[in-house]
Amino acid sequence: KNEVEQSPQNLTAQEGEFITINCSYSVGISALHWLQQHPGGGIVSLFMLSSGKKKHGRLIATINIQEKHSSLHITASHPRDSAVYICAARSQGNLIFGKGTKLSVKP
Amino acid sequence: DTEVTQTPKHLVMGMTNKKSLKCEQHMGHRAMYWYKQKAKKPPELMFVYSYEKLSINESVPSRFSPECPNSSLLNLHLHALQPEDSALYLCASSQAGVPPQHFGDGTRLSIL
């Protein structure tokens, strides 16, 4: 079992839909990252959170430390949101990556 | 624009060639990282430099040779690579003692 699990693996949505990507982890963490990777390869850090909730534009990330679970929400999704979203846990000085969720938003 | 700059963006090389990948950051970060990412897989850590010294080598074959000439630059020298080394190579940086915070756009490497 991976230490960081994401679901779903693939997600297709229509433009405008509300999207949720989930991340569960089994290790002790100091923080959790949500990363976005576009087809070209570059990785952009969207959020780093250790408790509660953060919001940036149409993106919202939440974390429940007791349940070892985090979610990334995208409101009013748009085709330009199509990318791979990766959850990564900071644990003991390392970054443990989930396998990613490939999101396709259709116009 | 990413704050970690990688060059080149794409590289095609033969198995007998010698080439280098370059990574640069000017955020004052003292930890820099090389990751390898195969298609549809998460990044895998290769090397970590902390204060210009190699601190982690994740049992990477010697055909990959990292170098950190100063606190802003990180190179990855490539020699006698194999087709299975074709991948996206990502550089990242962070303040010393914490995991990576900023990633570059990567170099997509193809070995013929």
mmCIF file with all atom_site columns, C-alpha atoms in Angstrom:
data_model
loop_
_atom_site.group_PDB
_atom_site.id
_atom_site.type_symbol
_atom_site.label_atom_id
_atom_site.label_alt_id
_atom_site.label_comp_id
_atom_site.label_asym_id
_atom_site.label_entity_id
_atom_site.label_seq_id
_atom_site.pdbx_PDB_ins_code
_atom_site.Cartn_x
_atom_site.Cartn_y
_atom_site.Cartn_z
_atom_site.occupancy
_atom_site.B_iso_or_equiv
_atom_site.pdbx_formal_charge
_atom_site.auth_seq_id
_atom_site.auth_comp_id
_atom_site.auth_asym_id
_atom_site.auth_atom_id
_atom_site.pdbx_PDB_model_num
ATOM 1   C CA . LYS A 1 1   ? 0.000   0.000  0.000   1.00 0.00 ? 1   LYS A CA 1
ATOM 2   C CA . ASN A 1 2   ? 1.360   3.422  -0.943  1.00 0.00 ? 2   ASN A CA 1
ATOM 3   C CA . GLU A 1 3   ? 1.914   5.910  1.828   1.00 0.00 ? 3   GLU A CA 1
ATOM 4   C CA . VAL A 1 4   ? 0.029   8.570  -0.153  1.00 0.00 ? 4   VAL A CA 1
ATOM 5   C CA . GLU A 1 5   ? -3.065  7.501  -2.049  1.00 0.00 ? 5   GLU A CA 1
ATOM 6   C CA . GLN A 1 6   ? -5.064  9.672  -4.411  1.00 0.00 ? 6   GLN A CA 1
ATOM 7   C CA . SER A 1 7   ? -8.479  9.209  -5.936  1.00 0.00 ? 7   SER A CA 1
ATOM 8   C CA . PRO A 1 8   ? -9.706  9.183  -8.525  1.00 0.00 ? 8   PRO A CA 1
ATOM 9   C CA . GLN A 1 9   ? -6.849  8.261  -10.842 1.00 0.00 ? 9   GLN A CA 1
ATOM 10  C CA . ASN A 1 10  ? -8.598  9.855  -13.819 1.00 0.00 ? 10  ASN A CA 1
ATOM 11  C CA . LEU A 1 11  ? -11.389 12.383 -13.880 1.00 0.00 ? 11  LEU A CA 1
ATOM 12  C CA . THR A 1 12  ? -13.305 13.849 -16.784 1.00 0.00 ? 12  THR A CA 1
ATOM 13  C CA . ALA A 1 13  ? -15.593 16.801 -16.180 1.00 0.00 ? 13  ALA A CA 1
ATOM 14  C CA . GLN A 1 14  ? -17.668 19.244 -18.164 1.00 0.00 ? 14  GLN A CA 1
ATOM 15  C CA . GLU A 1 15  ? -16.733 22.895 -18.054 1.00 0.00 ? 15  GLU A CA 1
ATOM 16  C CA . GLY A 1 16  ? -18.335 24.574 -15.078 1.00 0.00 ? 16  GLY A CA 1
ATOM 17  C CA . GLU A 1 17  ? -18.536 21.480 -12.893 1.00 0.00 ? 17  GLU A CA 1
ATOM 18  C CA . PHE A 1 18  ? -17.340 21.366 -9.296  1.00 0.00 ? 18  PHE A CA 1
ATOM 19  C CA . ILE A 1 19  ? -14.414 18.974 -8.949  1.00 0.00 ? 19  ILE A CA 1
ATOM 20  C CA . THR A 1 20  ? -13.030 17.167 -5.930  1.00 0.00 ? 20  THR A CA 1
ATOM 21  C CA . ILE A 1 21  ? -9.783  15.218 -5.773  1.00 0.00 ? 21  ILE A CA 1
ATOM 22  C CA . ASN A 1 22  ? -8.986  13.246 -2.647  1.00 0.00 ? 22  ASN A CA 1
ATOM 23  C CA . CYS A 1 23  ? -5.740  12.344 -0.927  1.00 0.00 ? 23  CYS A CA 1
ATOM 24  C CA . SER A 1 24  ? -5.203  9.988  2.003   1.00 0.00 ? 24  SER A CA 1
ATOM 25  C CA . TYR A 1 25  ? -1.899  9.366  3.716   1.00 0.00 ? 25  TYR A CA 1
ATOM 26  C CA . SER A 1 26  ? -0.678  6.862  6.262   1.00 0.00 ? 26  SER A CA 1
ATOM 27  C CA . VAL A 1 27  ? 2.478   8.578  7.545   1.00 0.00 ? 27  VAL A CA 1
ATOM 28  C CA . GLY A 1 28  ? 2.988   11.381 10.022  1.00 0.00 ? 28  GLY A CA 1
ATOM 29  C CA . ILE A 1 29  ? 3.299   14.630 8.142   1.00 0.00 ? 29  ILE A CA 1
ATOM 30  C CA . SER A 1 30  ? 4.399   18.164 8.822   1.00 0.00 ? 30  SER A CA 1
ATOM 31  C CA . ALA A 1 31  ? 2.495   19.505 5.821   1.00 0.00 ? 31  ALA A CA 1
ATOM 32  C CA . LEU A 1 32  ? 0.806   18.465 2.626   1.00 0.00 ? 32  LEU A CA 1
ATOM 33  C CA . HIS A 1 33  ? 1.313   19.885 -0.847  1.00 0.00 ? 33  HIS A CA 1
ATOM 34  C CA . TRP A 1 34  ? -1.058  20.025 -3.753  1.00 0.00 ? 34  TRP A CA 1
ATOM 35  C CA . LEU A 1 35  ? 0.861   20.309 -7.021  1.00 0.00 ? 35  LEU A CA 1
ATOM 36  C CA . GLN A 1 36  ? -0.281  20.826 -10.589 1.00 0.00 ? 36  GLN A CA 1
ATOM 37  C CA . GLN A 1 37  ? 1.597   19.343 -13.504 1.00 0.00 ? 37  GLN A CA 1
ATOM 38  C CA . HIS A 1 38  ? 0.700   20.374 -17.043 1.00 0.00 ? 38  HIS A CA 1
ATOM 39  C CA . PRO A 1 39  ? 1.361   18.134 -20.069 1.00 0.00 ? 39  PRO A CA 1
ATOM 40  C CA . GLY A 1 40  ? 4.572   20.040 -20.749 1.00 0.00 ? 40  GLY A CA 1
ATOM 41  C CA . GLY A 1 41  ? 5.953   18.716 -17.482 1.00 0.00 ? 41  GLY A CA 1
ATOM 42  C CA . GLY A 1 42  ? 6.483   21.712 -15.223 1.00 0.00 ? 42  GLY A CA 1
ATOM 43  C CA . ILE A 1 43  ? 5.200   21.407 -11.675 1.00 0.00 ? 43  ILE A CA 1
ATOM 44  C CA . VAL A 1 44  ? 3.495   24.295 -9.926  1.00 0.00 ? 44  VAL A CA 1
ATOM 45  C CA . SER A 1 45  ? 2.903   24.271 -6.206  1.00 0.00 ? 45  SER A CA 1
ATOM 46  C CA . LEU A 1 46  ? -0.749  25.181 -5.598  1.00 0.00 ? 46  LEU A CA 1
ATOM 47  C CA . PHE A 1 47  ? -0.992  24.845 -1.837  1.00 0.00 ? 47  PHE A CA 1
ATOM 48  C CA . MET A 1 48  ? 0.976   23.792 1.177   1.00 0.00 ? 48  MET A CA 1
ATOM 49  C CA . LEU A 1 49  ? -1.182  23.232 4.228   1.00 0.00 ? 49  LEU A CA 1
ATOM 50  C CA . SER A 1 50  ? -0.844  21.694 7.644   1.00 0.00 ? 50  SER A CA 1
ATOM 51  C CA . SER A 1 51  ? -4.339  22.372 8.975   1.00 0.00 ? 51  SER A CA 1
ATOM 52  C CA . GLY A 1 52  ? -7.742  23.712 8.003   1.00 0.00 ? 52  GLY A CA 1
ATOM 53  C CA . LYS A 1 53  ? -8.453  25.185 4.644   1.00 0.00 ? 53  LYS A CA 1
ATOM 54  C CA . LYS A 1 54  ? -6.814  27.432 2.039   1.00 0.00 ? 54  LYS A CA 1
ATOM 55  C CA . LYS A 1 55  ? -8.381  29.177 -0.928  1.00 0.00 ? 55  LYS A CA 1
ATOM 56  C CA . HIS A 1 56  ? -6.799  30.679 -4.012  1.00 0.00 ? 56  HIS A CA 1
ATOM 57  C CA . GLY A 1 57  ? -9.107  31.830 -6.751  1.00 0.00 ? 57  GLY A CA 1
ATOM 58  C CA . ARG A 1 58  ? -11.274 28.887 -7.792  1.00 0.00 ? 58  ARG A CA 1
ATOM 59  C CA . LEU A 1 59  ? -9.114  26.406 -5.908  1.00 0.00 ? 59  LEU A CA 1
ATOM 60  C CA . ILE A 1 60  ? -9.757  25.275 -2.354  1.00 0.00 ? 60  ILE A CA 1
ATOM 61  C CA . ALA A 1 61  ? -7.673  22.806 -0.363  1.00 0.00 ? 61  ALA A CA 1
ATOM 62  C CA . THR A 1 62  ? -8.693  21.276 2.934   1.00 0.00 ? 62  THR A CA 1
ATOM 63  C CA . ILE A 1 63  ? -6.960  18.933 5.315   1.00 0.00 ? 63  ILE A CA 1
ATOM 64  C CA . ASN A 1 64  ? -8.192  16.845 8.234   1.00 0.00 ? 64  ASN A CA 1
ATOM 65  C CA . ILE A 1 65  ? -5.179  15.843 10.284  1.00 0.00 ? 65  ILE A CA 1
ATOM 66  C CA . GLN A 1 66  ? -7.110  13.418 12.510  1.00 0.00 ? 66  GLN A CA 1
ATOM 67  C CA . GLU A 1 67  ? -8.482  11.542 9.513   1.00 0.00 ? 67  GLU A CA 1
ATOM 68  C CA . LYS A 1 68  ? -5.218  11.886 7.499   1.00 0.00 ? 68  LYS A CA 1
ATOM 69  C CA . HIS A 1 69  ? -7.153  13.136 4.539   1.00 0.00 ? 69  HIS A CA 1
ATOM 70  C CA . SER A 1 70  ? -6.986  16.143 2.236   1.00 0.00 ? 70  SER A CA 1
ATOM 71  C CA . SER A 1 71  ? -9.144  17.328 -0.631  1.00 0.00 ? 71  SER A CA 1
ATOM 72  C CA . LEU A 1 72  ? -8.575  19.682 -3.513  1.00 0.00 ? 72  LEU A CA 1
ATOM 73  C CA . HIS A 1 73  ? -11.682 21.353 -4.913  1.00 0.00 ? 73  HIS A CA 1
ATOM 74  C CA . ILE A 1 74  ? -11.995 23.291 -8.149  1.00 0.00 ? 74  ILE A CA 1
ATOM 75  C CA . THR A 1 75  ? -15.078 25.438 -8.570  1.00 0.00 ? 75  THR A CA 1
ATOM 76  C CA . ALA A 1 76  ? -16.422 26.444 -11.993 1.00 0.00 ? 76  ALA A CA 1
ATOM 77  C CA . SER A 1 77  ? -13.911 24.201 -13.747 1.00 0.00 ? 77  SER A CA 1
ATOM 78  C CA . HIS A 1 78  ? -12.433 25.306 -17.050 1.00 0.00 ? 78  HIS A CA 1
ATOM 79  C CA . PRO A 1 79  ? -10.576 23.440 -19.813 1.00 0.00 ? 79  PRO A CA 1
ATOM 80  C CA . ARG A 1 80  ? -7.368  25.201 -18.783 1.00 0.00 ? 80  ARG A CA 1
ATOM 81  C CA . ASP A 1 81  ? -7.618  23.335 -15.452 1.00 0.00 ? 81  ASP A CA 1
ATOM 82  C CA . SER A 1 82  ? -6.835  20.126 -17.356 1.00 0.00 ? 82  SER A CA 1
ATOM 83  C CA . ALA A 1 83  ? -3.643  18.779 -15.811 1.00 0.00 ? 83  ALA A CA 1
ATOM 84  C CA . VAL A 1 84  ? -2.352  16.155 -13.417 1.00 0.00 ? 84  VAL A CA 1
ATOM 85  C CA . TYR A 1 85  ? -2.895  17.069 -9.776  1.00 0.00 ? 85  TYR A CA 1
ATOM 86  C CA . ILE A 1 86  ? -0.445  15.542 -7.331  1.00 0.00 ? 86  ILE A CA 1
ATOM 87  C CA . CYS A 1 87  ? -0.727  15.290 -3.597  1.00 0.00 ? 87  CYS A CA 1
ATOM 88  C CA . ALA A 1 88  ? 2.638   15.166 -1.804  1.00 0.00 ? 88  ALA A CA 1
ATOM 89  C CA . ALA A 1 89  ? 3.204   14.648 1.905   1.00 0.00 ? 89  ALA A CA 1
ATOM 90  C CA . ARG A 1 90  ? 6.057   16.221 3.814   1.00 0.00 ? 90  ARG A CA 1
ATOM 91  C CA . SER A 1 91  ? 7.312   13.547 6.144   1.00 0.00 ? 91  SER A CA 1
ATOM 92  C CA . GLN A 1 92  ? 10.635  13.408 8.006   1.00 0.00 ? 92  GLN A CA 1
ATOM 93  C CA . GLY A 1 93  ? 12.345  15.784 5.640   1.00 0.00 ? 93  GLY A CA 1
ATOM 94  C CA . ASN A 1 94  ? 11.133  13.992 2.529   1.00 0.00 ? 94  ASN A CA 1
ATOM 95  C CA . LEU A 1 95  ? 8.386   14.603 0.007   1.00 0.00 ? 95  LEU A CA 1
ATOM 96  C CA . ILE A 1 96  ? 6.249   11.524 -0.645  1.00 0.00 ? 96  ILE A CA 1
ATOM 97  C CA . PHE A 1 97  ? 4.230   11.816 -3.838  1.00 0.00 ? 97  PHE A CA 1
ATOM 98  C CA . GLY A 1 98  ? 0.867   10.349 -4.663  1.00 0.00 ? 98  GLY A CA 1
ATOM 99  C CA . LYS A 1 99  ? 0.419   8.871  -8.129  1.00 0.00 ? 99  LYS A CA 1
ATOM 100 C CA . GLY A 1 100 ? -1.548  11.861 -9.335  1.00 0.00 ? 100 GLY A CA 1
ATOM 101 C CA . THR A 1 101 ? -5.039  12.483 -10.662 1.00 0.00 ? 101 THR A CA 1
ATOM 102 C CA . LYS A 1 102 ? -5.367  13.247 -14.340 1.00 0.00 ? 102 LYS A CA 1
ATOM 103 C CA . LEU A 1 103 ? -8.119  15.813 -14.839 1.00 0.00 ? 103 LEU A CA 1
ATOM 104 C CA . SER A 1 104 ? -9.652  16.569 -18.220 1.00 0.00 ? 104 SER A CA 1
ATOM 105 C CA . VAL A 1 105 ? -12.196 19.355 -18.413 1.00 0.00 ? 105 VAL A CA 1
ATOM 106 C CA . LYS A 1 106 ? -14.247 19.325 -21.612 1.00 0.00 ? 106 LYS A CA 1
ATOM 107 C CA . PRO A 1 107 ? -15.725 22.536 -23.062 1.00 0.00 ? 107 PRO A CA 1
ATOM 108 C CA . ASP B 2 1   ? 7.110   32.097 -14.718 1.00 0.00 ? 1   ASP B CA 1
ATOM 109 C CA . THR B 2 2   ? 8.812   29.413 -12.711 1.00 0.00 ? 2   THR B CA 1
ATOM 110 C CA . GLU B 2 3   ? 11.492  30.558 -10.289 1.00 0.00 ? 3   GLU B CA 1
ATOM 111 C CA . VAL B 2 4   ? 13.533  27.445 -11.006 1.00 0.00 ? 4   VAL B CA 1
ATOM 112 C CA . THR B 2 5   ? 14.859  27.517 -14.547 1.00 0.00 ? 5   THR B CA 1
ATOM 113 C CA . GLN B 2 6   ? 15.888  24.371 -16.354 1.00 0.00 ? 6   GLN B CA 1
ATOM 114 C CA . THR B 2 7   ? 17.698  24.085 -19.678 1.00 0.00 ? 7   THR B CA 1
ATOM 115 C CA . PRO B 2 8   ? 17.346  22.643 -22.176 1.00 0.00 ? 8   PRO B CA 1
ATOM 116 C CA . LYS B 2 9   ? 13.605  21.960 -22.283 1.00 0.00 ? 9   LYS B CA 1
ATOM 117 C CA . HIS B 2 10  ? 14.093  19.017 -24.629 1.00 0.00 ? 10  HIS B CA 1
ATOM 118 C CA . LEU B 2 11  ? 17.136  16.872 -25.319 1.00 0.00 ? 11  LEU B CA 1
ATOM 119 C CA . VAL B 2 12  ? 17.605  13.980 -27.697 1.00 0.00 ? 12  VAL B CA 1
ATOM 120 C CA . MET B 2 13  ? 20.880  12.115 -27.446 1.00 0.00 ? 13  MET B CA 1
ATOM 121 C CA . GLY B 2 14  ? 22.501  8.889  -28.496 1.00 0.00 ? 14  GLY B CA 1
ATOM 122 C CA . MET B 2 15  ? 23.767  6.325  -26.032 1.00 0.00 ? 15  MET B CA 1
ATOM 123 C CA . THR B 2 16  ? 27.387  7.334  -26.593 1.00 0.00 ? 16  THR B CA 1
ATOM 124 C CA . ASN B 2 17  ? 26.862  11.078 -26.198 1.00 0.00 ? 17  ASN B CA 1
ATOM 125 C CA . LYS B 2 18  ? 27.821  13.257 -23.246 1.00 0.00 ? 18  LYS B CA 1
ATOM 126 C CA . LYS B 2 19  ? 25.443  16.051 -22.351 1.00 0.00 ? 19  LYS B CA 1
ATOM 127 C CA . SER B 2 20  ? 24.486  18.120 -19.331 1.00 0.00 ? 20  SER B CA 1
ATOM 128 C CA . LEU B 2 21  ? 21.232  19.363 -17.854 1.00 0.00 ? 21  LEU B CA 1
ATOM 129 C CA . LYS B 2 22  ? 21.262  22.687 -16.077 1.00 0.00 ? 22  LYS B CA 1
ATOM 130 C CA . CYS B 2 23  ? 19.150  24.099 -13.271 1.00 0.00 ? 23  CYS B CA 1
ATOM 131 C CA . GLU B 2 24  ? 19.278  27.600 -11.834 1.00 0.00 ? 24  GLU B CA 1
ATOM 132 C CA . GLN B 2 25  ? 17.489  29.405 -9.022  1.00 0.00 ? 25  GLN B CA 1
ATOM 133 C CA . HIS B 2 26  ? 18.036  32.814 -7.470  1.00 0.00 ? 26  HIS B CA 1
ATOM 134 C CA . MET B 2 27  ? 15.792  32.535 -4.427  1.00 0.00 ? 27  MET B CA 1
ATOM 135 C CA . GLY B 2 28  ? 18.701  31.931 -2.053  1.00 0.00 ? 28  GLY B CA 1
ATOM 136 C CA . HIS B 2 29  ? 17.639  28.333 -1.540  1.00 0.00 ? 29  HIS B CA 1
ATOM 137 C CA . ARG B 2 30  ? 20.464  26.155 -0.250  1.00 0.00 ? 30  ARG B CA 1
ATOM 138 C CA . ALA B 2 31  ? 18.903  22.778 -1.088  1.00 0.00 ? 31  ALA B CA 1
ATOM 139 C CA . MET B 2 32  ? 18.514  21.598 -4.661  1.00 0.00 ? 32  MET B CA 1
ATOM 140 C CA . TYR B 2 33  ? 17.144  18.355 -6.023  1.00 0.00 ? 33  TYR B CA 1
ATOM 141 C CA . TRP B 2 34  ? 17.072  16.208 -9.136  1.00 0.00 ? 34  TRP B CA 1
ATOM 142 C CA . TYR B 2 35  ? 14.017  14.061 -9.801  1.00 0.00 ? 35  TYR B CA 1
ATOM 143 C CA . LYS B 2 36  ? 13.311  11.607 -12.599 1.00 0.00 ? 36  LYS B CA 1
ATOM 144 C CA . GLN B 2 37  ? 9.740   11.162 -13.777 1.00 0.00 ? 37  GLN B CA 1
ATOM 145 C CA . LYS B 2 38  ? 8.546   8.467  -16.146 1.00 0.00 ? 38  LYS B CA 1
ATOM 146 C CA . ALA B 2 39  ? 5.245   8.843  -17.953 1.00 0.00 ? 39  ALA B CA 1
ATOM 147 C CA . LYS B 2 40  ? 2.175   8.548  -15.730 1.00 0.00 ? 40  LYS B CA 1
ATOM 148 C CA . LYS B 2 41  ? 4.327   8.033  -12.626 1.00 0.00 ? 41  LYS B CA 1
ATOM 149 C CA . PRO B 2 42  ? 5.142   10.379 -9.742  1.00 0.00 ? 42  PRO B CA 1
ATOM 150 C CA . PRO B 2 43  ? 8.605   11.962 -9.600  1.00 0.00 ? 43  PRO B CA 1
ATOM 151 C CA . GLU B 2 44  ? 11.386  9.827  -8.100  1.00 0.00 ? 44  GLU B CA 1
ATOM 152 C CA . LEU B 2 45  ? 14.146  11.468 -6.109  1.00 0.00 ? 45  LEU B CA 1
ATOM 153 C CA . MET B 2 46  ? 17.651  11.051 -7.543  1.00 0.00 ? 46  MET B CA 1
ATOM 154 C CA . PHE B 2 47  ? 19.960  13.476 -5.737  1.00 0.00 ? 47  PHE B CA 1
ATOM 155 C CA . VAL B 2 48  ? 19.844  16.137 -3.064  1.00 0.00 ? 48  VAL B CA 1
ATOM 156 C CA . TYR B 2 49  ? 22.420  18.871 -2.573  1.00 0.00 ? 49  TYR B CA 1
ATOM 157 C CA . SER B 2 50  ? 22.515  20.832 0.641   1.00 0.00 ? 50  SER B CA 1
ATOM 158 C CA . TYR B 2 51  ? 24.863  23.812 0.919   1.00 0.00 ? 51  TYR B CA 1
ATOM 159 C CA . GLU B 2 52  ? 26.521  22.712 -2.329  1.00 0.00 ? 52  GLU B CA 1
ATOM 160 C CA . LYS B 2 53  ? 27.345  19.290 -0.935  1.00 0.00 ? 53  LYS B CA 1
ATOM 161 C CA . LEU B 2 54  ? 25.786  16.029 -2.070  1.00 0.00 ? 54  LEU B CA 1
ATOM 162 C CA . SER B 2 55  ? 23.665  14.811 0.823   1.00 0.00 ? 55  SER B CA 1
ATOM 163 C CA . ILE B 2 56  ? 21.495  12.150 -0.798  1.00 0.00 ? 56  ILE B CA 1
ATOM 164 C CA . ASN B 2 57  ? 22.176  9.816  -3.722  1.00 0.00 ? 57  ASN B CA 1
ATOM 165 C CA . GLU B 2 58  ? 19.280  7.433  -4.184  1.00 0.00 ? 58  GLU B CA 1
ATOM 166 C CA . SER B 2 59  ? 21.468  4.657  -5.626  1.00 0.00 ? 59  SER B CA 1
ATOM 167 C CA . VAL B 2 60  ? 21.512  6.355  -9.009  1.00 0.00 ? 60  VAL B CA 1
ATOM 168 C CA . PRO B 2 61  ? 23.729  4.724  -11.684 1.00 0.00 ? 61  PRO B CA 1
ATOM 169 C CA . SER B 2 62  ? 27.082  6.410  -12.218 1.00 0.00 ? 62  SER B CA 1
ATOM 170 C CA . ARG B 2 63  ? 26.142  7.369  -15.772 1.00 0.00 ? 63  ARG B CA 1
ATOM 171 C CA . PHE B 2 64  ? 24.321  10.244 -14.028 1.00 0.00 ? 64  PHE B CA 1
ATOM 172 C CA . SER B 2 65  ? 26.767  12.628 -12.376 1.00 0.00 ? 65  SER B CA 1
ATOM 173 C CA . PRO B 2 66  ? 25.458  15.639 -10.453 1.00 0.00 ? 66  PRO B CA 1
ATOM 174 C CA . GLU B 2 67  ? 27.394  18.788 -9.788  1.00 0.00 ? 67  GLU B CA 1
ATOM 175 C CA . CYS B 2 68  ? 26.637  21.876 -7.741  1.00 0.00 ? 68  CYS B CA 1
ATOM 176 C CA . PRO B 2 69  ? 29.207  24.531 -8.692  1.00 0.00 ? 69  PRO B CA 1
ATOM 177 C CA . ASN B 2 70  ? 27.580  27.233 -6.556  1.00 0.00 ? 70  ASN B CA 1
ATOM 178 C CA . SER B 2 71  ? 24.479  27.890 -4.503  1.00 0.00 ? 71  SER B CA 1
ATOM 179 C CA . SER B 2 72  ? 22.406  28.914 -7.542  1.00 0.00 ? 72  SER B CA 1
ATOM 180 C CA . LEU B 2 73  ? 23.370  26.241 -10.027 1.00 0.00 ? 73  LEU B CA 1
ATOM 181 C CA . LEU B 2 74  ? 22.824  22.518 -10.256 1.00 0.00 ? 74  LEU B CA 1
ATOM 182 C CA . ASN B 2 75  ? 23.991  20.397 -13.154 1.00 0.00 ? 75  ASN B CA 1
ATOM 183 C CA . LEU B 2 76  ? 23.351  16.808 -14.131 1.00 0.00 ? 76  LEU B CA 1
ATOM 184 C CA . HIS B 2 77  ? 26.015  15.344 -16.399 1.00 0.00 ? 77  HIS B CA 1
ATOM 185 C CA . LEU B 2 78  ? 24.912  12.474 -18.596 1.00 0.00 ? 78  LEU B CA 1
ATOM 186 C CA . HIS B 2 79  ? 27.133  9.867  -20.210 1.00 0.00 ? 79  HIS B CA 1
ATOM 187 C CA . ALA B 2 80  ? 26.445  6.500  -21.839 1.00 0.00 ? 80  ALA B CA 1
ATOM 188 C CA . LEU B 2 81  ? 22.754  6.598  -21.044 1.00 0.00 ? 81  LEU B CA 1
ATOM 189 C CA . GLN B 2 82  ? 20.356  3.771  -21.836 1.00 0.00 ? 82  GLN B CA 1
ATOM 190 C CA . PRO B 2 83  ? 16.969  3.994  -23.598 1.00 0.00 ? 83  PRO B CA 1
ATOM 191 C CA . GLU B 2 84  ? 15.229  3.372  -20.262 1.00 0.00 ? 84  GLU B CA 1
ATOM 192 C CA . ASP B 2 85  ? 16.726  6.649  -19.015 1.00 0.00 ? 85  ASP B CA 1
ATOM 193 C CA . SER B 2 86  ? 14.323  8.517  -21.288 1.00 0.00 ? 86  SER B CA 1
ATOM 194 C CA . ALA B 2 87  ? 12.161  10.545 -18.927 1.00 0.00 ? 87  ALA B CA 1
ATOM 195 C CA . LEU B 2 88  ? 11.354  14.006 -17.643 1.00 0.00 ? 88  LEU B CA 1
ATOM 196 C CA . TYR B 2 89  ? 14.095  15.303 -15.346 1.00 0.00 ? 89  TYR B CA 1
ATOM 197 C CA . LEU B 2 90  ? 12.873  17.816 -12.808 1.00 0.00 ? 90  LEU B CA 1
ATOM 198 C CA . CYS B 2 91  ? 14.921  20.150 -10.682 1.00 0.00 ? 91  CYS B CA 1
ATOM 199 C CA . ALA B 2 92  ? 13.579  21.565 -7.440  1.00 0.00 ? 92  ALA B CA 1
ATOM 200 C CA . SER B 2 93  ? 14.817  23.819 -4.675  1.00 0.00 ? 93  SER B CA 1
ATOM 201 C CA . SER B 2 94  ? 13.973  24.706 -1.118  1.00 0.00 ? 94  SER B CA 1
ATOM 202 C CA . GLN B 2 95  ? 15.368  26.297 1.988   1.00 0.00 ? 95  GLN B CA 1
ATOM 203 C CA . ALA B 2 96  ? 17.826  23.950 3.655   1.00 0.00 ? 96  ALA B CA 1
ATOM 204 C CA . GLY B 2 97  ? 16.293  21.297 5.845   1.00 0.00 ? 97  GLY B CA 1
ATOM 205 C CA . VAL B 2 98  ? 12.820  21.296 4.300   1.00 0.00 ? 98  VAL B CA 1
ATOM 206 C CA . PRO B 2 99  ? 11.439  19.326 1.350   1.00 0.00 ? 99  PRO B CA 1
ATOM 207 C CA . PRO B 2 100 ? 11.272  20.863 -2.120  1.00 0.00 ? 100 PRO B CA 1
ATOM 208 C CA . GLN B 2 101 ? 9.071   23.908 -2.539  1.00 0.00 ? 101 GLN B CA 1
ATOM 209 C CA . HIS B 2 102 ? 9.724   25.093 -6.066  1.00 0.00 ? 102 HIS B CA 1
ATOM 210 C CA . PHE B 2 103 ? 9.994   22.981 -9.177  1.00 0.00 ? 103 PHE B CA 1
ATOM 211 C CA . GLY B 2 104 ? 11.332  23.723 -12.625 1.00 0.00 ? 104 GLY B CA 1
ATOM 212 C CA . ASP B 2 105 ? 9.549   22.939 -15.863 1.00 0.00 ? 105 ASP B CA 1
ATOM 213 C CA . GLY B 2 106 ? 11.765  19.944 -16.460 1.00 0.00 ? 106 GLY B CA 1
ATOM 214 C CA . THR B 2 107 ? 13.949  18.666 -19.275 1.00 0.00 ? 107 THR B CA 1
ATOM 215 C CA . ARG B 2 108 ? 12.368  15.997 -21.436 1.00 0.00 ? 108 ARG B CA 1
ATOM 216 C CA . LEU B 2 109 ? 15.170  13.589 -22.321 1.00 0.00 ? 109 LEU B CA 1
ATOM 217 C CA . SER B 2 110 ? 14.995  11.016 -25.084 1.00 0.00 ? 110 SER B CA 1
ATOM 218 C CA . ILE B 2 111 ? 17.745  8.448  -25.560 1.00 0.00 ? 111 ILE B CA 1
ATOM 219 C CA . LEU B 2 112 ? 17.995  6.931  -29.020 1.00 0.00 ? 112 LEU B CA 1
#
